[in-house]
């Protein structure tokens, strides 16, 4: 069972397979780079996964060397993967920590390799030597078997290389669910943004109407006060007009009068009539403004209801967006776990094929020795 023993953040690069000089960026952003320890096989690996793709899958061997090429960049060569990996860190301290961990893991790998070598050397001398007297029939059968095994060795070697070198490139990409969740997430984000924009627009318009309403209300109150004052003046003018008319009639009945006084009274009467007409027009205008204010007040109430509806819709969209985001995170977590499990199974399968290949080579060598003898 593999377990992570050290994790850091870095930008991952690989050497260009064509030029063997230029670096190719394997991750768009900084990703997690981890050391894993397999206690069943006593091996260490460096693994980095970007989304659902394994961009680093390097088994550490005692001969590996991590080279610091700049203040924040380092690299190492992996013969099994037939590539060179590069890591760019955010600080020199992070690079130093990674180098120290690399040296520590390499030393542990060297010690584990030494123990395995001792075990093999201690048990590898117990071989039975074939008898020199071998019949021609058995020799002929072994020769035919050797030919058939040699013909099959090429295909076995290719299969072994495909598993040991390209283990991280054959991962299945079941991304239909994740793509659907991403689409739903983006669609909800767009709907929420549009709804928020509409709500802001209605809020601005409502505030404008409120300001206009307040201004018109103040003007209406002032006009109402003026109307009351004008009504009083109008009543006074009417009384004055009646009084003047009565004086004119009295003077006419009295057989004449002062023409100058009559002219003044006539002019005063005309002014009163004109003022009366103006006041009547002003009253009509104020009544029209009052009706407009009543209509706009109804529109303001409708806008308030609309804004409340938009706020409820925004809240519903926010809840749906959170749910879609949660489902997307769960899907990504599940895919990451599946990817790690597939990597582990591929490593096990590659190891078994390597062992099978080594056994195959041993059998061929044994048959050759027997054939030569």
mmCIF file of C-alpha atoms in Angstrom:
data_model
loop_
_atom_site.group_PDB
_atom_site.id
_atom_site.type_symbol
_atom_site.label_atom_id
_atom_site.label_comp_id
_atom_site.label_asym_id
_atom_site.label_seq_id
_atom_site.Cartn_x
_atom_site.Cartn_y
_atom_site.Cartn_z
ATOM 1 C CA UNK A 1 0.000 0.000 0.000
ATOM 2 C CA UNK A 2 1.466 3.349 -1.063
ATOM 3 C CA UNK A 3 1.345 6.307 1.303
ATOM 4 C CA UNK A 4 2.490 9.916 0.785
ATOM 5 C CA UNK A 5 5.443 10.876 2.994
ATOM 6 C CA UNK A 6 6.216 14.372 1.660
ATOM 7 C CA UNK A 7 4.278 16.869 -0.474
ATOM 8 C CA UNK A 8 5.183 20.244 -1.939
ATOM 9 C CA UNK A 9 3.976 22.640 -4.631
ATOM 10 C CA UNK A 10 5.912 23.225 -7.860
ATOM 11 C CA UNK A 11 5.619 23.829 -11.599
ATOM 12 C CA UNK A 12 6.404 20.619 -13.510
ATOM 13 C CA UNK A 13 8.450 20.471 -16.724
ATOM 14 C CA UNK A 14 9.717 17.680 -18.997
ATOM 15 C CA UNK A 15 12.561 17.738 -21.464
ATOM 16 C CA UNK A 16 11.539 17.937 -25.111
ATOM 17 C CA UNK A 17 11.804 14.420 -26.537
ATOM 18 C CA UNK A 18 12.780 15.794 -29.935
ATOM 19 C CA UNK A 19 15.471 18.329 -29.112
ATOM 20 C CA UNK A 20 16.555 16.945 -25.709
ATOM 21 C CA UNK A 21 17.352 20.568 -24.820
ATOM 22 C CA UNK A 22 14.171 22.600 -24.469
ATOM 23 C CA UNK A 23 11.795 22.321 -21.542
ATOM 24 C CA UNK A 24 8.096 21.601 -22.096
ATOM 25 C CA UNK A 25 5.693 22.780 -19.402
ATOM 26 C CA UNK A 26 3.670 19.818 -18.141
ATOM 27 C CA UNK A 27 1.400 21.789 -15.786
ATOM 28 C CA UNK A 28 -0.248 25.142 -16.397
ATOM 29 C CA UNK A 29 -0.213 26.045 -12.713
ATOM 30 C CA UNK A 30 1.610 24.972 -9.593
ATOM 31 C CA UNK A 31 0.630 21.388 -8.676
ATOM 32 C CA UNK A 32 1.284 18.998 -5.812
ATOM 33 C CA UNK A 33 4.449 16.892 -6.097
ATOM 34 C CA UNK A 34 4.612 14.022 -3.578
ATOM 35 C CA UNK A 35 6.970 11.276 -2.457
ATOM 36 C CA UNK A 36 5.133 7.953 -2.049
ATOM 37 C CA UNK A 37 6.381 4.890 -0.159
ATOM 38 C CA UNK A 38 5.191 1.376 -1.035
ATOM 39 C CA UNK A 39 5.678 -0.748 2.082
ATOM 40 C CA UNK A 40 4.851 -3.981 0.261
ATOM 41 C CA UNK A 41 7.598 -3.549 -2.348
ATOM 42 C CA UNK A 42 9.816 -1.255 -0.272
ATOM 43 C CA UNK A 43 10.051 1.291 -3.101
ATOM 44 C CA UNK A 44 9.715 5.061 -3.379
ATOM 45 C CA UNK A 45 8.128 7.092 -6.153
ATOM 46 C CA UNK A 46 7.656 10.763 -7.059
ATOM 47 C CA UNK A 47 4.113 11.340 -8.303
ATOM 48 C CA UNK A 48 2.342 14.470 -9.509
ATOM 49 C CA UNK A 49 -1.183 14.583 -10.917
ATOM 50 C CA UNK A 50 -2.650 17.541 -12.825
ATOM 51 C CA UNK A 51 -6.415 17.067 -12.900
ATOM 52 C CA UNK A 52 -6.856 13.476 -14.080
ATOM 53 C CA UNK A 53 -3.452 13.168 -15.786
ATOM 54 C CA UNK A 54 -0.318 11.860 -14.091
ATOM 55 C CA UNK A 55 2.470 14.189 -15.250
ATOM 56 C CA UNK A 56 5.190 12.717 -13.012
ATOM 57 C CA UNK A 57 5.533 9.004 -12.220
ATOM 58 C CA UNK A 58 9.169 8.368 -11.360
ATOM 59 C CA UNK A 59 10.449 5.421 -9.323
ATOM 60 C CA UNK A 60 13.539 6.456 -7.354
ATOM 61 C CA UNK A 61 16.682 4.363 -7.777
ATOM 62 C CA UNK A 62 20.022 4.604 -5.933
ATOM 63 C CA UNK A 63 21.734 5.975 -9.061
ATOM 64 C CA UNK A 64 19.409 8.954 -9.518
ATOM 65 C CA UNK A 65 20.824 12.449 -8.982
ATOM 66 C CA UNK A 66 18.792 15.611 -8.405
ATOM 67 C CA UNK A 67 20.647 18.652 -9.768
ATOM 68 C CA UNK A 68 19.969 22.226 -8.685
ATOM 69 C CA UNK A 69 20.377 24.314 -11.846
ATOM 70 C CA UNK A 70 19.223 27.696 -10.522
ATOM 71 C CA UNK A 71 17.987 29.363 -7.371
ATOM 72 C CA UNK A 72 14.469 27.925 -7.683
ATOM 73 C CA UNK A 73 14.808 25.149 -10.278
ATOM 74 C CA UNK A 74 16.077 21.585 -10.189
ATOM 75 C CA UNK A 75 15.973 18.473 -12.369
ATOM 76 C CA UNK A 76 16.588 14.726 -12.393
ATOM 77 C CA UNK A 77 16.782 12.039 -15.058
ATOM 78 C CA UNK A 78 14.559 8.950 -15.052
ATOM 79 C CA UNK A 79 15.948 6.185 -17.307
ATOM 80 C CA UNK A 80 12.840 4.057 -16.917
ATOM 81 C CA UNK A 81 10.558 6.816 -18.184
ATOM 82 C CA UNK A 82 13.240 7.855 -20.705
ATOM 83 C CA UNK A 83 12.859 11.529 -19.808
ATOM 84 C CA UNK A 84 14.191 14.324 -17.625
ATOM 85 C CA UNK A 85 11.873 16.000 -15.126
ATOM 86 C CA UNK A 86 12.221 19.616 -13.988
ATOM 87 C CA UNK A 87 10.592 21.365 -11.028
ATOM 88 C CA UNK A 88 10.222 25.110 -10.531
ATOM 89 C CA UNK A 89 9.584 26.208 -6.941
ATOM 90 C CA UNK A 90 8.262 29.461 -5.520
ATOM 91 C CA UNK A 91 11.283 29.920 -3.249
ATOM 92 C CA UNK A 92 14.770 28.570 -2.705
ATOM 93 C CA UNK A 93 13.725 27.182 0.689
ATOM 94 C CA UNK A 94 11.131 24.937 -0.961
ATOM 95 C CA UNK A 95 13.750 23.678 -3.414
ATOM 96 C CA UNK A 96 16.185 22.966 -0.566
ATOM 97 C CA UNK A 97 13.562 20.950 1.314
ATOM 98 C CA UNK A 98 12.840 18.891 -1.804
ATOM 99 C CA UNK A 99 16.556 18.209 -2.391
ATOM 100 C CA UNK A 100 17.005 17.046 1.197
ATOM 101 C CA UNK A 101 14.004 14.736 0.920
ATOM 102 C CA UNK A 102 15.275 13.394 -2.410
ATOM 103 C CA UNK A 103 18.657 12.551 -0.871
ATOM 104 C CA UNK A 104 16.998 10.929 2.126
ATOM 105 C CA UNK A 105 14.727 8.773 -0.024
ATOM 106 C CA UNK A 106 17.581 7.835 -2.353
ATOM 107 C CA UNK A 107 19.653 6.665 0.631
ATOM 108 C CA UNK A 108 16.734 4.576 1.890
ATOM 109 C CA UNK A 109 16.368 3.108 -1.586
ATOM 110 C CA UNK A 110 20.084 2.281 -1.681
ATOM 111 C CA UNK A 111 19.870 0.531 1.680
ATOM 112 C CA UNK A 112 16.796 -1.426 0.594
ATOM 113 C CA UNK A 113 18.541 -2.388 -2.643
ATOM 114 C CA UNK A 114 21.572 -3.617 -0.672
ATOM 115 C CA UNK A 115 19.385 -5.840 1.508
ATOM 116 C CA UNK A 116 17.695 -7.363 -1.531
ATOM 117 C CA UNK A 117 21.053 -7.951 -3.216
ATOM 118 C CA UNK A 118 22.367 -9.762 -0.146
ATOM 119 C CA UNK A 119 19.336 -12.000 -0.023
ATOM 120 C CA UNK A 120 19.719 -12.901 -3.670
ATOM 121 C CA UNK A 121 23.436 -13.615 -3.341
ATOM 122 C CA UNK A 122 22.855 -15.780 -0.291
ATOM 123 C CA UNK A 123 20.354 -18.035 -1.975
ATOM 124 C CA UNK A 124 21.482 -17.924 -5.553
ATOM 125 C CA UNK A 125 24.190 -20.596 -5.367
ATOM 126 C CA UNK A 126 21.900 -23.547 -4.921
ATOM 127 C CA UNK A 127 21.692 -24.650 -8.551
ATOM 128 C CA UNK A 128 21.592 -28.176 -9.865
ATOM 129 C CA UNK A 129 24.018 -28.898 -12.705
ATOM 130 C CA UNK A 130 22.618 -30.764 -15.668
ATOM 131 C CA UNK A 131 24.057 -34.137 -16.535
ATOM 132 C CA UNK A 132 26.508 -34.085 -19.449
ATOM 133 C CA UNK A 133 24.833 -37.151 -20.893
ATOM 134 C CA UNK A 134 21.845 -35.729 -22.695
ATOM 135 C CA UNK A 135 20.105 -37.627 -25.409
ATOM 136 C CA UNK A 136 19.920 -36.181 -28.881
ATOM 137 C CA UNK A 137 16.144 -36.242 -28.730
ATOM 138 C CA UNK A 138 16.027 -34.054 -25.603
ATOM 139 C CA UNK A 139 18.631 -31.716 -27.091
ATOM 140 C CA UNK A 140 16.576 -31.377 -30.258
ATOM 141 C CA UNK A 141 13.436 -30.600 -28.246
ATOM 142 C CA UNK A 142 15.245 -27.975 -26.182
ATOM 143 C CA UNK A 143 16.674 -26.397 -29.318
ATOM 144 C CA UNK A 144 13.184 -26.074 -30.799
ATOM 145 C CA UNK A 145 11.880 -24.689 -27.509
ATOM 146 C CA UNK A 146 14.724 -22.173 -27.421
ATOM 147 C CA UNK A 147 13.849 -20.975 -30.922
ATOM 148 C CA UNK A 148 10.196 -20.491 -30.049
ATOM 149 C CA UNK A 149 11.052 -18.677 -26.820
ATOM 150 C CA UNK A 150 13.458 -16.378 -28.641
ATOM 151 C CA UNK A 151 10.740 -15.538 -31.166
ATOM 152 C CA UNK A 152 8.366 -14.584 -28.354
ATOM 153 C CA UNK A 153 10.931 -12.642 -26.337
ATOM 154 C CA UNK A 154 10.639 -9.540 -28.531
ATOM 155 C CA UNK A 155 6.906 -9.187 -27.913
ATOM 156 C CA UNK A 156 7.340 -9.778 -24.189
ATOM 157 C CA UNK A 157 10.094 -7.152 -24.013
ATOM 158 C CA UNK A 158 7.886 -4.633 -25.806
ATOM 159 C CA UNK A 159 5.003 -5.309 -23.427
ATOM 160 C CA UNK A 160 7.295 -4.935 -20.439
ATOM 161 C CA UNK A 161 8.666 -1.615 -21.720
ATOM 162 C CA UNK A 162 5.188 -0.335 -22.430
ATOM 163 C CA UNK A 163 4.184 -0.921 -18.811
ATOM 164 C CA UNK A 164 7.376 0.265 -17.138
ATOM 165 C CA UNK A 165 7.905 3.381 -19.262
ATOM 166 C CA UNK A 166 4.465 4.527 -20.307
ATOM 167 C CA UNK A 167 2.450 3.657 -17.236
ATOM 168 C CA UNK A 168 0.945 7.054 -16.748
ATOM 169 C CA UNK A 169 -0.163 7.637 -20.317
ATOM 170 C CA UNK A 170 -2.854 4.960 -20.494
ATOM 171 C CA UNK A 171 -5.216 6.250 -17.867
ATOM 172 C CA UNK A 172 -8.875 6.205 -18.888
ATOM 173 C CA UNK A 173 -10.483 9.600 -19.197
ATOM 174 C CA UNK A 174 -14.033 9.200 -17.966
ATOM 175 C CA UNK A 175 -14.702 12.904 -18.018
ATOM 176 C CA UNK A 176 -18.301 12.946 -19.211
ATOM 177 C CA UNK A 177 -19.740 13.462 -15.724
ATOM 178 C CA UNK A 178 -17.146 16.061 -14.825
ATOM 179 C CA UNK A 179 -17.690 17.904 -18.110
ATOM 180 C CA UNK A 180 -21.432 17.940 -17.523
ATOM 181 C CA UNK A 181 -20.942 19.287 -14.002
ATOM 182 C CA UNK A 182 -18.577 21.967 -15.308
ATOM 183 C CA UNK A 183 -21.128 22.972 -17.953
ATOM 184 C CA UNK A 184 -23.903 23.162 -15.364
ATOM 185 C CA UNK A 185 -21.634 25.124 -13.036
ATOM 186 C CA UNK A 186 -20.721 27.645 -15.751
ATOM 187 C CA UNK A 187 -24.357 27.976 -16.819
ATOM 188 C CA UNK A 188 -25.469 28.704 -13.261
ATOM 189 C CA UNK A 189 -22.673 31.233 -12.835
ATOM 190 C CA UNK A 190 -23.787 33.020 -16.006
ATOM 191 C CA UNK A 191 -27.431 33.038 -14.922
ATOM 192 C CA UNK A 192 -26.464 34.338 -11.484
ATOM 193 C CA UNK A 193 -24.342 37.100 -13.008
ATOM 194 C CA UNK A 194 -27.149 38.159 -15.343
ATOM 195 C CA UNK A 195 -29.685 38.113 -12.530
ATOM 196 C CA UNK A 196 -27.381 40.163 -10.304
ATOM 197 C CA UNK A 197 -26.841 42.684 -13.099
ATOM 198 C CA UNK A 198 -30.597 42.999 -13.611
ATOM 199 C CA UNK A 199 -31.146 43.422 -9.887
ATOM 200 C CA UNK A 200 -28.542 46.185 -9.722
ATOM 201 C CA UNK A 201 -30.131 47.925 -12.707
ATOM 202 C CA UNK A 202 -33.567 47.795 -11.085
ATOM 203 C CA UNK A 203 -32.121 49.023 -7.800
ATOM 204 C CA UNK A 204 -30.562 52.024 -9.538
ATOM 205 C CA UNK A 205 -33.822 52.796 -11.312
ATOM 206 C CA UNK A 206 -35.766 52.403 -8.070
ATOM 207 C CA UNK A 207 -33.404 54.775 -6.287
ATOM 208 C CA UNK A 208 -33.824 57.299 -9.098
ATOM 209 C CA UNK A 209 -37.598 57.050 -8.833
ATOM 210 C CA UNK A 210 -37.403 57.433 -5.070
ATOM 211 C CA UNK A 211 -35.319 60.576 -5.458
ATOM 212 C CA UNK A 212 -37.743 61.968 -8.034
ATOM 213 C CA UNK A 213 -40.655 61.023 -5.823
ATOM 214 C CA UNK A 214 -39.140 62.818 -2.844
ATOM 215 C CA UNK A 215 -38.405 65.901 -4.946
ATOM 216 C CA UNK A 216 -41.906 65.960 -6.429
ATOM 217 C CA UNK A 217 -43.469 65.371 -3.023
ATOM 218 C CA UNK A 218 -41.619 68.372 -1.639
ATOM 219 C CA UNK A 219 -42.704 70.434 -4.629
ATOM 220 C CA UNK A 220 -46.282 69.234 -4.194
ATOM 221 C CA UNK A 221 -46.314 70.187 -0.535
ATOM 222 C CA UNK A 222 -44.963 73.613 -1.406
ATOM 223 C CA UNK A 223 -47.510 73.992 -4.204
ATOM 224 C CA UNK A 224 -50.323 72.907 -1.888
ATOM 225 C CA UNK A 225 -49.319 75.573 0.578
ATOM 226 C CA UNK A 226 -49.195 78.103 -2.252
ATOM 227 C CA UNK A 227 -52.633 77.008 -3.461
ATOM 228 C CA UNK A 228 -54.095 77.604 -0.041
ATOM 229 C CA UNK A 229 -52.515 81.032 0.030
ATOM 230 C CA UNK A 230 -53.731 81.755 -3.475
ATOM 231 C CA UNK A 231 -57.248 80.669 -2.580
ATOM 232 C CA UNK A 232 -57.257 83.160 0.254
ATOM 233 C CA UNK A 233 -55.966 85.868 -2.066
ATOM 234 C CA UNK A 234 -58.552 84.895 -4.676
ATOM 235 C CA UNK A 235 -61.331 85.165 -2.140
ATOM 236 C CA UNK A 236 -60.030 88.575 -1.134
ATOM 237 C CA UNK A 237 -59.831 89.612 -4.791
ATOM 238 C CA UNK A 238 -63.393 88.478 -5.364
ATOM 239 C CA UNK A 239 -64.610 90.477 -2.415
ATOM 240 C CA UNK A 240 -62.656 93.472 -3.651
ATOM 241 C CA UNK A 241 -64.098 92.988 -7.142
ATOM 242 C CA UNK A 242 -67.626 92.834 -5.819
ATOM 243 C CA UNK A 243 -67.028 95.916 -3.747
ATOM 244 C CA UNK A 244 -65.583 97.803 -6.702
ATOM 245 C CA UNK A 245 -68.419 96.746 -8.969
ATOM 246 C CA UNK A 246 -70.856 97.978 -6.382
ATOM 247 C CA UNK A 247 -69.080 101.323 -6.164
ATOM 248 C CA UNK A 248 -69.096 101.637 -9.953
ATOM 249 C CA UNK A 249 -72.798 100.889 -10.076
ATOM 250 C CA UNK A 250 -73.456 103.351 -7.309
ATOM 251 C CA UNK A 251 -71.523 106.020 -9.117
ATOM 252 C CA UNK A 252 -73.351 105.264 -12.360
ATOM 253 C CA UNK A 253 -76.652 105.586 -10.586
ATOM 254 C CA UNK A 254 -75.529 108.808 -8.972
ATOM 255 C CA UNK A 255 -75.161 110.444 -12.343
ATOM 256 C CA UNK A 256 -71.542 110.293 -13.214
ATOM 257 C CA UNK A 257 -68.537 110.409 -10.999
ATOM 258 C CA UNK A 258 -64.884 110.995 -11.256
ATOM 259 C CA UNK A 259 -63.670 109.529 -14.587
ATOM 260 C CA UNK A 260 -60.177 109.017 -13.162
ATOM 261 C CA UNK A 261 -61.536 107.014 -10.273
ATOM 262 C CA UNK A 262 -63.617 104.931 -12.644
ATOM 263 C CA UNK A 263 -60.598 104.188 -14.818
ATOM 264 C CA UNK A 264 -58.513 103.138 -11.829
ATOM 265 C CA UNK A 265 -61.250 100.881 -10.587
ATOM 266 C CA UNK A 266 -61.613 99.345 -14.041
ATOM 267 C CA UNK A 267 -57.870 98.646 -14.291
ATOM 268 C CA UNK A 268 -57.821 97.170 -10.833
ATOM 269 C CA UNK A 269 -60.737 94.948 -11.741
ATOM 270 C CA UNK A 270 -58.933 93.688 -14.856
ATOM 271 C CA UNK A 271 -55.801 92.896 -12.843
ATOM 272 C CA UNK A 272 -57.867 90.954 -10.371
ATOM 273 C CA UNK A 273 -59.473 88.984 -13.193
ATOM 274 C CA UNK A 274 -56.062 88.237 -14.728
ATOM 275 C CA UNK A 275 -54.638 87.097 -11.384
ATOM 276 C CA UNK A 276 -57.683 84.939 -10.885
ATOM 277 C CA UNK A 277 -57.142 83.309 -14.276
ATOM 278 C CA UNK A 278 -53.444 82.675 -13.540
ATOM 279 C CA UNK A 279 -54.237 81.113 -10.200
ATOM 280 C CA UNK A 280 -56.778 78.819 -11.807
ATOM 281 C CA UNK A 281 -54.185 77.671 -14.360
ATOM 282 C CA UNK A 282 -51.646 77.029 -11.588
ATOM 283 C CA UNK A 283 -54.184 74.947 -9.704
ATOM 284 C CA UNK A 284 -54.802 72.818 -12.820
ATOM 285 C CA UNK A 285 -51.049 72.305 -13.301
ATOM 286 C CA UNK A 286 -50.584 71.212 -9.698
ATOM 287 C CA UNK A 287 -53.469 68.763 -9.990
ATOM 288 C CA UNK A 288 -51.807 67.243 -13.070
ATOM 289 C CA UNK A 289 -48.515 66.876 -11.141
ATOM 290 C CA UNK A 290 -50.391 65.182 -8.329
ATOM 291 C CA UNK A 291 -51.812 62.622 -10.754
ATOM 292 C CA UNK A 292 -48.328 61.959 -12.192
ATOM 293 C CA UNK A 293 -46.964 61.386 -8.697
ATOM 294 C CA UNK A 294 -49.740 58.907 -7.997
ATOM 295 C CA UNK A 295 -48.884 56.943 -11.167
ATOM 296 C CA UNK A 296 -45.150 56.941 -10.392
ATOM 297 C CA UNK A 297 -45.834 55.788 -6.863
ATOM 298 C CA UNK A 298 -47.619 52.766 -8.335
ATOM 299 C CA UNK A 299 -44.625 52.093 -10.609
ATOM 300 C CA UNK A 300 -42.290 52.278 -7.614
ATOM 301 C CA UNK A 301 -44.337 49.651 -5.802
ATOM 302 C CA UNK A 302 -44.126 47.389 -8.865
ATOM 303 C CA UNK A 303 -40.345 47.815 -9.002
ATOM 304 C CA UNK A 304 -40.022 46.903 -5.348
ATOM 305 C CA UNK A 305 -41.959 43.688 -5.961
ATOM 306 C CA UNK A 306 -39.742 42.933 -8.989
ATOM 307 C CA UNK A 307 -36.539 43.519 -6.997
ATOM 308 C CA UNK A 308 -37.749 41.239 -4.226
ATOM 309 C CA UNK A 309 -38.475 38.549 -6.817
ATOM 310 C CA UNK A 310 -34.986 38.981 -8.307
ATOM 311 C CA UNK A 311 -33.377 38.684 -4.885
ATOM 312 C CA UNK A 312 -35.222 35.416 -4.261
ATOM 313 C CA UNK A 313 -34.138 34.166 -7.694
ATOM 314 C CA UNK A 314 -30.521 35.137 -6.937
ATOM 315 C CA UNK A 315 -30.657 33.211 -3.680
ATOM 316 C CA UNK A 316 -32.013 30.134 -5.457
ATOM 317 C CA UNK A 317 -29.307 30.360 -8.127
ATOM 318 C CA UNK A 318 -26.627 30.714 -5.455
ATOM 319 C CA UNK A 319 -27.822 27.538 -3.752
ATOM 320 C CA UNK A 320 -27.829 25.652 -7.054
ATOM 321 C CA UNK A 321 -24.358 26.965 -7.852
ATOM 322 C CA UNK A 322 -23.029 25.792 -4.495
ATOM 323 C CA UNK A 323 -24.564 22.354 -5.046
ATOM 324 C CA UNK A 324 -23.055 22.076 -8.534
ATOM 325 C CA UNK A 325 -19.659 23.175 -7.214
ATOM 326 C CA UNK A 326 -19.849 20.544 -4.468
ATOM 327 C CA UNK A 327 -20.720 17.816 -6.974
ATOM 328 C CA UNK A 328 -17.822 18.928 -9.183
ATOM 329 C CA UNK A 329 -15.386 18.736 -6.270
ATOM 330 C CA UNK A 330 -16.656 15.280 -5.327
ATOM 331 C CA UNK A 331 -16.272 14.114 -8.924
ATOM 332 C CA UNK A 332 -12.708 15.426 -9.098
ATOM 333 C CA UNK A 333 -11.821 13.799 -5.792
ATOM 334 C CA UNK A 334 -13.241 10.480 -6.978
ATOM 335 C CA UNK A 335 -11.316 10.683 -10.259
ATOM 336 C CA UNK A 336 -8.077 11.507 -8.437
ATOM 337 C CA UNK A 337 -8.533 8.466 -6.230
ATOM 338 C CA UNK A 338 -9.256 6.264 -9.244
ATOM 339 C CA UNK A 339 -6.187 7.629 -11.031
ATOM 340 C CA UNK A 340 -3.944 6.834 -8.069
ATOM 341 C CA UNK A 341 -5.394 3.332 -7.858
ATOM 342 C CA UNK A 342 -4.821 2.774 -11.587
ATOM 343 C CA UNK A 343 -1.245 3.995 -11.256
ATOM 344 C CA UNK A 344 -0.664 1.594 -8.401
ATOM 345 C CA UNK A 345 -2.150 -1.326 -10.341
ATOM 346 C CA UNK A 346 -0.074 -0.476 -13.405
ATOM 347 C CA UNK A 347 3.070 -0.369 -11.307
ATOM 348 C CA UNK A 348 2.257 -3.781 -9.843
ATOM 349 C CA UNK A 349 1.518 -5.170 -13.303
ATOM 350 C CA UNK A 350 4.726 -3.677 -14.688
ATOM 351 C CA UNK A 351 6.689 -5.218 -11.828
ATOM 352 C CA UNK A 352 5.144 -8.625 -12.437
ATOM 353 C CA UNK A 353 5.916 -8.418 -16.146
ATOM 354 C CA UNK A 354 9.497 -7.403 -15.335
ATOM 355 C CA UNK A 355 9.843 -10.418 -13.065
ATOM 356 C CA UNK A 356 8.342 -12.609 -15.769
ATOM 357 C CA UNK A 357 10.794 -11.208 -18.288
ATOM 358 C CA UNK A 358 13.741 -11.849 -15.972
ATOM 359 C CA UNK A 359 12.532 -15.425 -15.407
ATOM 360 C CA UNK A 360 12.167 -15.790 -19.143
ATOM 361 C CA UNK A 361 15.736 -14.582 -19.715
ATOM 362 C CA UNK A 362 17.008 -16.990 -17.052
ATOM 363 C CA UNK A 363 15.255 -19.911 -18.747
ATOM 364 C CA UNK A 364 16.732 -18.956 -22.110
ATOM 365 C CA UNK A 365 20.220 -18.712 -20.623
ATOM 366 C CA UNK A 366 19.829 -22.104 -18.947
ATOM 367 C CA UNK A 367 18.631 -23.739 -22.154
ATOM 368 C CA UNK A 368 21.513 -22.197 -24.062
ATOM 369 C CA UNK A 369 24.024 -23.549 -21.573
ATOM 370 C CA UNK A 370 22.477 -26.996 -21.803
ATOM 371 C CA UNK A 371 22.457 -26.801 -25.597
ATOM 372 C CA UNK A 372 26.125 -25.792 -25.685
ATOM 373 C CA UNK A 373 27.062 -28.570 -23.309
#
